[in-house]
Amino acid sequence: MKWRLISTVLFAIVLTAQPATQDPYAILGISKAASLAEVKNAYRNLVKIWHPDKSNHPEAETKFIEITTAYESLTNRDKPDSYAAPTNSFSSNFNQFFDFDMDNFFDNVHHRYTFEFFRKLQINLDEFNSLMLTKNSKKLTLILFYSEFSLAFLKAQSVLKKVIEDVVPIGVDFKTMNKDMEPSAFWRAKGVFIPHLVSIIDSNLIVYQESFQSADNIINFIRKSLPVNLIPEFNDVTIDKFLNTWSTDNHVRALVMQPGSPLRIRYALIALEYRNHINFGFMNIGLYECRSTRDRYKVPHDKDTLLILKENVRHPAAHLSMAYIPMVGLRDLMESNKYLTLPRLSSQDVFDTLCPVGQKQFCLVLVSRNSPNHEAHRQSIRRFAQEARSIYPDVRLAFMYVFRERQPHFINSLIQGSESPSEPLLHIVLLTRLNKIMVSYKWLLGDDYNDWANYDLTKEKLTGVLNALLGSEAAWTLSNEAHIGVVLDEHGQSLLVRIAARAQQHIITMFYTMIDMTINHGLFFMYIVFLMIGTMVVMYFVYILVENEIKEINKKVDKTKTKPSQTNKQRELKLHELRAETYNGLVRLIKPGCRTIILLIDNSTALLLARQFYHTVWPYRKNKSLMFGYLNLDRSPSRDWYCELLSLSLTDTNKSIHINTRNCVGTVLSLCSLKKYFCMYHAKHPESSRHKNDKWRRVGMKPPNNGGEFWGFNEESDEDNYSFDEDEENTAGFKPILKDKEDEIRTEHLLDGLPMWLDRLFEGSTTRYQINYWPDFKV
């Protein structure tokens, strides 16, 4: 009896204590008549207090589980009154097992796996195509293709939510697309299974192929999707080259230094966002190879450090060292140091940013050239730009320089006024923007070439002009107005490249659209059938064409076998005039083994000699190693070149050559460019005899070394120094074209011995006159 009483009391205590400890309203501290909004508000406030990551209380985790369980119980629509009426009978609770509602079941599933979070990030097909056409992305875009009827997507929801909450604050643009609503985009994104994750940057699409059960895999995928050379790694040897090339690309340098590898992903994302203005570099200060640079800038070895370096790479323009640098601090630091102290006006974006429309601001632009001689002028303006911030703290001033040769349209639009200089080089133009295409301007002219190179004089002139303008009533109105030309993008792609890229993207879009139409509208198999039929028809027509062509070829072959071959069209023989324009092609740049044969004429004998020369060399027209031309000695450059050629072949190089044009007419030169020698034909030349046993061979003598004795081109006597007996020459059968006693020879006979001389030339028996180089042909 005693134990029965004790057990009854204990059972009553348990029954009375259980509702108090398990009552969700009591756990959340709200009344049983509270609305759903009050329940959520109470839950949100308690989570902020008892979350294990925010509270150090030893029972924080247990308390957090109780709060979450109570919240889920009160927000479960299947049991709206389970705790509001705890005295329900056992039968009513037991009947719930037999009162199964299919609609309530799917409502519970959708409540547990909510899609509203992903629907808020959803984009359409036009936005997807716009991302695919963006060539210079500022952010990495992740696109998740999902389906509300995919069990794999339901399982991966928690991991995907965590990844989105982690990567969106650090600069990743996360978007979603419903595969059932945008099937063409799904096929274009190379989708096969759901969920399907891709990254897009600079129109490049990369597919994620790992498991969705690990958030680390998705983070590594983001890292691999970034451009390879976005933040190159440097050491003490290579860092100086990176820092000192700011003048070439007109970009600020940002050096990220952290004690370890790999580079944190938030630095890579901020580098992607500002890559059009800032070049980033990375150094692992934990390595021995980076110790010198770390000591130079006095960087702490246990913290992440970001250095902003402009023109003076020894002294950073900004410095930030923290154990964890937040994105807000990074973005603020980048935004305030996007440009150099004296940036170059290299694009319309730079001009619109530094000299915006609708603001009262003076823009000073120094006109210079891309030359080290003008660096002193730029350095003087750069130094004044640094001091102008303290001299005029309340005035917006922008300082720039421009290269005259790279921005001609922009500069030419500013030199049309009456006070403008004829040559704006090394002058400063003061601008204020009226609108996008209009500016008011004033030229600040230097009295001397080195005025702007002297800093003291530069400071005196600029402060005087600015003080006078700011002190006047119409401070922001300058004397001249002009329509400015477009500032060319010195770092952008050419028009043809942009057109080709845009056309490629349109073709790809049309291709995937056609695939989507055929697959999703039940036309896929019909498309395959028509494709096969079309292929067979095309192959049949190709076969017919090949057969007809083979028959025609066989007919032509039969005709050539039965009928004698017709004479081929005769090759045309061209005579080129040797002038300054054709000199390289006829003499200096001819192929090895080739020769150029030149006829010397004047205006009076040109027609006669050219006709005879043409008929003489006609048999050699098919020889591809020969070129033929003529040299008109009545032209002063031609005569000078011939005199210089003769002087180079003489032994006595100091002897000056004076020729008589009349005596030189009818001379034929064979020029060998590679071996630097020439052969000569003339009617008075001993080699021009009609018989193969010429005078020099018959008497056993060699031609003179310099050739001047028998050329006969001097204005002096043409008397031959070598005489022989006329009877002796009749006995030997020698009969020269021009006898020694003859003083003149008729023009029509000057080329009579040319055929015999050409035979000797190709035999190699003619005399070769070596020279050291080919003389220049003056214009």
Coordinates of C-alpha atoms in Angstrom, one line a residue, residues 132-609:
M132 CA 27.4 35.1 -72.1
L133 CA 28.1 38.2 -74.2
T134 CA 29.9 40.1 -71.5
K135 CA 33.6 40.1 -72.6
N136 CA 35.0 42.0 -69.6
S137 CA 33.3 40.8 -66.5
K138 CA 33.8 42.5 -63.2
K139 CA 32.4 39.6 -61.2
L140 CA 32.4 35.9 -61.3
T141 CA 28.8 34.6 -62.0
L142 CA 27.6 31.3 -60.7
I143 CA 24.4 30.0 -62.2
L144 CA 22.5 27.1 -60.6
F145 CA 20.0 25.2 -62.7
Y146 CA 17.5 23.5 -60.5
S147 CA 14.1 21.7 -60.6
E148 CA 11.5 21.7 -57.9
F149 CA 10.8 18.0 -58.7
S150 CA 14.4 16.8 -58.3
L151 CA 15.3 14.8 -55.2
A152 CA 19.0 15.4 -55.7
F153 CA 18.4 19.1 -55.6
L154 CA 16.4 18.7 -52.4
K155 CA 19.3 16.9 -50.8
A156 CA 21.8 19.6 -51.8
Q157 CA 19.7 22.5 -50.7
S158 CA 21.4 23.0 -47.3
V159 CA 24.9 22.9 -48.8
L160 CA 23.9 25.3 -51.6
K161 CA 22.4 27.8 -49.2
K162 CA 25.5 27.8 -47.1
V163 CA 27.7 28.3 -50.1
I164 CA 25.5 31.2 -51.4
E165 CA 25.6 32.9 -47.9
D166 CA 29.4 32.5 -47.9
V167 CA 30.4 33.6 -51.4
V168 CA 27.9 36.4 -52.2
P169 CA 29.3 38.8 -49.6
I170 CA 32.8 38.4 -50.9
G171 CA 31.9 39.3 -54.5
V172 CA 30.5 36.3 -56.3
D173 CA 27.3 37.0 -58.3
F174 CA 25.1 33.9 -57.7
K175 CA 22.0 33.4 -59.9
T176 CA 19.6 30.5 -60.4
M177 CA 17.5 29.3 -63.3
N178 CA 14.6 26.9 -63.3
K179 CA 15.4 24.2 -65.8
D180 CA 11.8 23.5 -66.5
M181 CA 11.1 27.1 -67.4
E182 CA 14.3 27.8 -69.4
P183 CA 15.3 24.6 -71.2
S184 CA 17.2 26.3 -74.0
A185 CA 19.6 27.9 -71.4
F186 CA 20.0 24.5 -69.7
W187 CA 21.1 22.9 -73.0
R188 CA 23.4 25.8 -73.8
A189 CA 25.0 25.4 -70.4
K190 CA 25.8 21.8 -71.3
G191 CA 23.3 20.6 -68.7
V192 CA 22.6 16.9 -68.2
F193 CA 21.6 16.3 -64.6
I194 CA 19.9 18.5 -61.9
P195 CA 21.3 20.3 -60.0
H196 CA 23.7 21.8 -62.6
L197 CA 26.2 24.5 -61.6
V198 CA 28.2 26.6 -64.1
S199 CA 30.5 29.6 -63.8
I200 CA 30.6 32.4 -66.4
I201 CA 33.4 35.0 -66.7
D202 CA 34.4 36.9 -69.9
S203 CA 31.9 34.8 -71.9
N204 CA 33.6 31.6 -70.9
L205 CA 31.4 28.9 -69.4
I206 CA 32.8 26.2 -67.1
V207 CA 30.8 23.3 -65.7
Y208 CA 31.0 22.1 -62.1
Q209 CA 31.4 18.3 -62.2
E210 CA 31.9 17.4 -58.5
S211 CA 29.5 16.3 -55.8
F212 CA 27.1 18.9 -54.2
Q213 CA 27.4 17.4 -50.8
S214 CA 30.6 19.3 -50.0
A215 CA 30.9 23.1 -49.8
D216 CA 34.7 22.9 -50.1
N217 CA 34.4 21.4 -53.6
I218 CA 32.2 24.4 -54.7
I219 CA 34.7 26.9 -53.2
N220 CA 37.6 25.2 -55.1
F221 CA 35.5 25.3 -58.3
I222 CA 35.2 29.1 -57.8
R223 CA 38.9 29.4 -57.4
K224 CA 39.6 27.4 -60.6
S225 CA 37.1 29.4 -62.6
L226 CA 39.0 32.6 -62.1
P227 CA 41.5 33.7 -64.8
V228 CA 44.9 32.0 -64.4
N229 CA 47.0 35.2 -64.5
L230 CA 44.6 37.3 -62.5
I231 CA 47.1 37.7 -59.5
P232 CA 50.5 36.3 -60.5
E233 CA 52.9 35.3 -57.7
F234 CA 56.2 37.1 -57.3
N235 CA 59.4 36.9 -55.3
D236 CA 62.3 39.3 -54.6
V237 CA 63.8 38.7 -58.0
T238 CA 60.7 39.3 -60.1
I239 CA 58.8 41.9 -58.1
D240 CA 60.7 45.0 -59.3
K241 CA 59.7 44.4 -63.0
F242 CA 56.1 44.1 -62.0
L243 CA 56.2 47.4 -59.9
N244 CA 58.1 49.5 -62.4
T245 CA 55.9 48.9 -65.5
W246 CA 53.1 51.2 -64.3
S247 CA 53.8 53.7 -67.1
T248 CA 53.2 51.1 -69.8
D249 CA 49.7 50.0 -68.9
N250 CA 48.7 53.1 -66.9
H251 CA 47.5 51.0 -63.9
V252 CA 48.0 51.2 -60.2
R253 CA 49.8 48.3 -58.5
A254 CA 48.3 46.4 -55.6
L255 CA 50.6 43.9 -53.8
V256 CA 48.8 41.3 -51.6
M257 CA 51.2 39.8 -49.0
Q258 CA 50.0 36.9 -46.8
P259 CA 51.9 34.4 -44.7
G260 CA 51.0 31.3 -46.6
S261 CA 49.5 29.8 -49.8
P262 CA 47.2 29.6 -51.6
L263 CA 45.9 33.2 -52.0
R264 CA 42.6 33.8 -50.2
I265 CA 39.7 33.8 -52.6
R266 CA 38.4 37.2 -51.6
Y267 CA 41.6 38.9 -52.8
A268 CA 41.2 37.2 -56.2
L269 CA 37.6 38.4 -56.4
I270 CA 38.4 42.0 -55.6
A271 CA 41.2 41.8 -58.2
L272 CA 38.7 40.7 -60.8
E273 CA 36.4 43.6 -59.9
Y274 CA 39.2 46.2 -60.3
R275 CA 41.3 44.6 -63.0
N276 CA 40.6 47.4 -65.5
H277 CA 42.3 49.9 -63.2
I278 CA 44.6 48.0 -60.8
N279 CA 47.1 45.2 -61.5
F280 CA 47.4 42.8 -58.5
G281 CA 50.4 40.8 -57.4
F282 CA 50.8 38.2 -54.7
M283 CA 53.7 37.4 -52.4
N284 CA 53.9 34.6 -49.8
I285 CA 55.9 36.4 -47.1
G286 CA 56.4 33.1 -45.3
L287 CA 58.9 32.1 -47.9
Y288 CA 62.6 32.9 -47.7
E289 CA 62.6 34.2 -51.3
C290 CA 60.3 37.1 -50.3
R291 CA 62.1 38.2 -47.2
S292 CA 63.8 41.2 -48.8
T293 CA 60.6 42.7 -50.1
R294 CA 58.9 42.1 -46.7
D295 CA 61.7 44.0 -44.9
R296 CA 61.7 46.8 -47.5
Y297 CA 58.0 47.7 -46.8
K298 CA 58.2 46.7 -43.1
V299 CA 55.3 44.2 -43.4
P300 CA 54.3 42.1 -40.4
H301 CA 55.0 38.4 -40.9
D302 CA 51.8 37.1 -39.2
K303 CA 49.1 39.3 -40.9
D304 CA 47.6 39.8 -44.3
T305 CA 48.9 43.1 -45.9
L306 CA 47.7 45.0 -48.9
L307 CA 50.0 47.7 -50.4
I308 CA 48.8 50.2 -53.0
L309 CA 51.7 51.5 -55.1
K310 CA 51.5 54.3 -57.7
E311 CA 54.4 56.1 -59.4
N312 CA 56.7 56.0 -56.4
V313 CA 57.0 52.3 -55.9
R314 CA 59.3 52.7 -52.9
H315 CA 56.6 54.4 -50.8
P316 CA 53.1 52.9 -50.9
A317 CA 50.2 55.2 -51.4
A318 CA 48.1 53.1 -49.0
H319 CA 48.8 50.4 -46.5
L320 CA 46.5 48.0 -44.7
S321 CA 47.5 45.1 -42.4
M322 CA 45.0 42.9 -40.6
A323 CA 44.6 39.3 -39.6
Y324 CA 41.4 39.3 -41.6
I325 CA 40.8 42.1 -44.1
P326 CA 37.1 42.5 -44.7
M327 CA 35.6 43.1 -48.1
V328 CA 34.3 46.5 -47.2
G329 CA 37.8 47.7 -46.3
L330 CA 39.2 46.2 -49.5
R331 CA 36.6 47.8 -51.7
D332 CA 36.9 51.2 -50.1
L333 CA 40.7 51.1 -50.4
M334 CA 40.5 50.1 -54.1
E335 CA 37.8 52.7 -54.9
S336 CA 39.9 55.6 -53.5
N337 CA 43.1 54.5 -55.4
K338 CA 41.8 53.5 -58.8
Y339 CA 44.1 55.8 -60.7
L340 CA 47.7 57.0 -60.6
T341 CA 48.6 60.4 -59.2
L342 CA 49.0 61.6 -62.8
P343 CA 47.1 59.1 -65.0
R344 CA 47.3 59.0 -68.8
L345 CA 44.1 59.8 -70.7
S346 CA 43.9 56.4 -72.4
S347 CA 40.2 55.8 -72.7
Q348 CA 36.8 57.4 -72.5
D349 CA 36.1 55.7 -69.2
V350 CA 39.2 57.3 -67.6
F351 CA 38.1 60.7 -68.9
D352 CA 34.5 60.3 -67.7
T353 CA 35.6 59.1 -64.2
L354 CA 38.3 61.7 -63.6
C355 CA 36.5 64.6 -65.3
P356 CA 32.8 63.8 -64.8
V357 CA 29.8 65.7 -66.3
G358 CA 27.7 67.9 -64.0
Q359 CA 30.3 68.7 -61.4
K360 CA 32.3 71.8 -60.8
Q361 CA 35.7 70.6 -61.4
F362 CA 38.9 71.7 -63.3
C363 CA 40.7 69.1 -65.3
L364 CA 44.3 69.9 -66.3
V365 CA 45.7 67.8 -69.2
L366 CA 49.4 68.0 -70.3
V367 CA 50.0 67.2 -73.9
S368 CA 53.2 65.2 -74.4
R369 CA 54.6 62.4 -76.5
N370 CA 55.6 58.9 -75.5
S371 CA 59.2 59.9 -75.1
P372 CA 61.6 59.9 -72.1
N373 CA 62.5 63.5 -73.0
H374 CA 59.0 64.6 -71.8
E375 CA 59.2 62.6 -68.5
A376 CA 60.6 65.7 -66.6
H377 CA 57.5 67.7 -67.6
R378 CA 55.2 64.9 -66.5
Q379 CA 57.1 64.6 -63.2
S380 CA 56.7 68.3 -62.5
I381 CA 52.9 68.2 -63.1
R382 CA 52.7 65.0 -61.0
R383 CA 54.4 66.7 -58.1
F384 CA 52.1 69.6 -58.3
A385 CA 49.1 67.3 -58.3
Q386 CA 50.2 65.8 -55.0
E387 CA 50.5 69.2 -53.4
A388 CA 47.3 70.6 -54.9
R389 CA 45.2 68.5 -52.5
S390 CA 46.5 70.6 -49.6
I391 CA 46.6 73.9 -51.5
Y392 CA 43.0 73.6 -52.7
P393 CA 41.3 71.3 -50.3
D394 CA 37.8 72.5 -51.2
V395 CA 38.3 72.5 -55.0
R396 CA 37.9 69.4 -57.2
L397 CA 41.0 69.1 -59.4
A398 CA 42.0 66.3 -61.8
F399 CA 45.4 66.1 -63.4
M400 CA 46.1 64.0 -66.5
Y401 CA 48.5 63.7 -69.4
V402 CA 47.8 62.5 -72.9
F403 CA 50.0 61.2 -75.7
R404 CA 49.7 63.4 -78.8
E405 CA 50.3 60.6 -81.2
R406 CA 47.7 58.2 -79.6
Q407 CA 44.8 60.7 -79.2
P408 CA 44.8 62.9 -82.3
H409 CA 41.1 63.3 -82.6
F410 CA 40.7 64.5 -79.0
I411 CA 43.6 67.0 -79.2
N412 CA 42.6 68.4 -82.6
S413 CA 39.1 69.2 -81.3
L414 CA 40.7 71.5 -78.7
I415 CA 43.1 73.6 -81.0
Q416 CA 40.4 75.2 -83.2
G417 CA 39.9 78.3 -81.0
S418 CA 41.6 81.7 -81.6
E419 CA 43.8 81.4 -78.5
S420 CA 44.8 77.8 -79.1
P421 CA 48.4 77.0 -80.1
S422 CA 49.2 75.7 -83.6
E423 CA 51.2 72.9 -82.0
P424 CA 49.8 71.9 -78.5
L425 CA 52.8 69.7 -77.6
L426 CA 54.1 70.4 -74.0
H427 CA 51.2 72.8 -73.3
I428 CA 48.5 72.4 -70.7
V429 CA 44.8 72.6 -71.5
L430 CA 42.4 73.5 -68.6
L431 CA 38.9 71.8 -69.1
T432 CA 35.5 71.9 -67.5
R433 CA 32.8 69.5 -68.8
L434 CA 29.6 71.2 -69.9
N435 CA 27.9 68.0 -71.1
K436 CA 29.0 64.7 -72.6
I437 CA 30.2 66.3 -75.9
M438 CA 30.9 69.9 -74.9
V439 CA 33.7 71.4 -72.8
S440 CA 34.9 74.9 -72.0
Y441 CA 38.7 75.1 -72.1
K442 CA 41.7 77.4 -71.8
W443 CA 45.2 76.8 -72.9
L444 CA 48.1 77.4 -70.5
L445 CA 51.0 78.0 -72.8
G446 CA 54.6 77.7 -71.7
D447 CA 57.0 80.4 -72.8
D448 CA 59.8 78.0 -73.3
Y449 CA 60.3 74.3 -74.0
N450 CA 61.4 73.5 -70.4
D451 CA 58.9 75.8 -68.6
W452 CA 56.7 72.9 -67.4
A453 CA 59.8 70.8 -66.6
N454 CA 60.8 73.3 -63.9
Y455 CA 58.6 72.6 -60.8
D456 CA 59.0 76.0 -59.2
L457 CA 57.9 77.7 -62.4
T458 CA 55.1 75.2 -62.9
K459 CA 53.8 75.7 -59.4
E460 CA 53.9 79.5 -59.8
K461 CA 52.0 79.5 -63.1
L462 CA 49.4 77.0 -62.2
T463 CA 48.6 78.5 -58.8
G464 CA 48.4 81.9 -60.4
V465 CA 45.9 80.7 -63.1
L466 CA 43.8 78.8 -60.6
N467 CA 43.6 81.6 -58.1
A468 CA 42.6 84.0 -60.8
L469 CA 39.8 81.7 -62.0
L470 CA 38.5 80.8 -58.5
G471 CA 38.5 84.4 -57.5
S472 CA 36.4 85.6 -60.4
E473 CA 32.6 85.6 -60.5
A474 CA 32.4 83.3 -63.5
A475 CA 34.9 80.8 -62.0
W476 CA 33.7 77.7 -63.9
T477 CA 33.3 79.3 -67.3
L478 CA 36.4 79.4 -69.5
S479 CA 37.0 81.4 -72.6
N480 CA 36.5 78.7 -75.3
E481 CA 34.0 76.0 -76.0
A482 CA 34.4 73.0 -78.3
H483 CA 32.9 69.6 -79.2
I484 CA 35.4 67.1 -77.9
G485 CA 36.4 64.1 -79.9
V486 CA 36.1 60.5 -78.6
V487 CA 39.0 59.4 -76.4
L488 CA 40.2 56.2 -78.0
D489 CA 40.6 53.1 -75.9
E490 CA 44.3 52.4 -76.0
H491 CA 44.0 49.0 -74.3
G492 CA 40.8 47.7 -76.0
Q493 CA 40.2 45.3 -78.7
S494 CA 39.9 46.3 -82.3
L495 CA 36.6 46.7 -84.1
L496 CA 37.0 43.6 -86.2
V497 CA 37.8 41.5 -83.2
R498 CA 34.7 42.8 -81.4
I499 CA 32.5 42.2 -84.4
A500 CA 33.8 38.6 -84.8
A501 CA 33.2 37.8 -81.2
R502 CA 29.7 39.2 -81.3
A503 CA 28.9 37.2 -84.5
Q504 CA 30.3 34.1 -82.9
Q505 CA 28.0 34.5 -79.8
H506 CA 25.0 35.0 -82.1
I507 CA 25.7 31.9 -84.0
I508 CA 26.1 29.8 -80.9
T509 CA 22.8 31.2 -79.5
M510 CA 21.0 30.3 -82.7
F511 CA 22.5 26.8 -82.7
Y512 CA 21.4 26.1 -79.1
T513 CA 18.0 27.6 -79.8
M514 CA 17.5 25.2 -82.8
I515 CA 18.5 22.3 -80.6
D516 CA 16.0 23.4 -78.0
M517 CA 13.2 23.7 -80.5
T518 CA 13.9 20.2 -82.0
I519 CA 14.3 18.4 -78.6
N520 CA 11.5 20.1 -76.6
H521 CA 8.9 20.2 -79.3
G522 CA 9.0 16.5 -80.3
L523 CA 10.9 17.2 -83.6
F524 CA 14.1 15.6 -82.7
F525 CA 13.6 12.3 -84.6
M526 CA 12.1 14.2 -87.5
Y527 CA 15.1 16.4 -87.6
I528 CA 17.4 13.3 -87.7
V529 CA 15.4 11.8 -90.5
F530 CA 15.5 14.9 -92.6
L531 CA 19.2 15.3 -91.9
M532 CA 19.9 11.8 -93.1
I533 CA 17.8 12.3 -96.2
G534 CA 19.5 15.6 -97.0
T535 CA 22.9 14.0 -96.5
M536 CA 22.1 11.2 -98.9
V537 CA 20.8 13.7 -101.5
V538 CA 23.9 15.8 -101.2
M539 CA 26.2 12.8 -101.5
Y540 CA 24.2 11.6 -104.6
F541 CA 24.7 15.0 -106.3
V542 CA 28.4 15.0 -105.4
Y543 CA 28.7 11.6 -106.9
I544 CA 27.1 12.7 -110.1
L545 CA 29.3 15.7 -110.4
V546 CA 32.4 13.6 -109.8
E547 CA 31.4 11.1 -112.4
N548 CA 30.8 13.9 -115.0
E549 CA 34.1 15.5 -114.2
I550 CA 35.9 12.1 -114.6
K551 CA 34.2 11.6 -118.0
E552 CA 35.3 15.0 -119.2
I553 CA 38.9 14.4 -118.1
N554 CA 38.9 11.1 -120.0
K555 CA 37.6 12.7 -123.1
K556 CA 40.3 15.4 -123.0
V557 CA 43.0 12.7 -122.5
D558 CA 41.7 10.8 -125.5
K559 CA 41.8 13.9 -127.6
T560 CA 45.4 14.6 -126.6
K561 CA 46.3 11.0 -127.6
T562 CA 44.7 11.1 -131.0
K563 CA 45.4 14.7 -132.0
P564 CA 48.7 16.5 -132.0
S565 CA 49.1 18.9 -129.1
Q566 CA 48.5 22.5 -129.9
T567 CA 51.2 24.9 -129.4
N568 CA 51.1 26.5 -126.0
K569 CA 50.6 30.2 -125.6
Q570 CA 53.9 31.9 -126.0
R571 CA 55.4 33.3 -122.9
E572 CA 55.6 37.1 -123.0
L573 CA 59.0 38.7 -122.8
K574 CA 59.2 41.8 -120.7
L575 CA 61.9 44.5 -120.7
H576 CA 62.1 46.3 -117.4
E577 CA 63.7 49.7 -117.0
L578 CA 66.4 49.8 -114.4
R579 CA 65.4 52.7 -112.1
A580 CA 65.4 53.4 -108.4
E581 CA 62.0 51.7 -108.0
T582 CA 63.0 48.5 -109.8
Y583 CA 66.7 48.4 -108.7
N584 CA 66.2 46.0 -105.8
G585 CA 64.0 43.6 -107.8
L586 CA 66.4 43.5 -110.8
V587 CA 69.8 43.6 -109.1
R588 CA 70.0 43.3 -105.3
L589 CA 67.2 40.9 -104.4
I590 CA 67.2 38.4 -107.3
K591 CA 67.4 34.7 -106.4
P592 CA 70.7 32.8 -106.4
G593 CA 71.6 31.4 -109.8
C594 CA 69.7 34.2 -111.6
R595 CA 71.0 36.9 -113.8
T596 CA 69.8 40.2 -115.1
I597 CA 70.8 41.3 -118.6
I598 CA 70.7 45.1 -119.1
L599 CA 70.9 47.1 -122.4
L600 CA 72.3 50.6 -122.3
I601 CA 70.4 53.1 -124.4
D602 CA 69.7 56.8 -124.7
N603 CA 66.6 58.7 -126.0
S604 CA 67.8 58.8 -129.6
T605 CA 68.6 55.1 -129.9
A606 CA 66.0 53.6 -127.6
L607 CA 63.6 52.4 -130.2
L608 CA 66.1 50.9 -132.6
L609 CA 68.3 49.2 -130.0

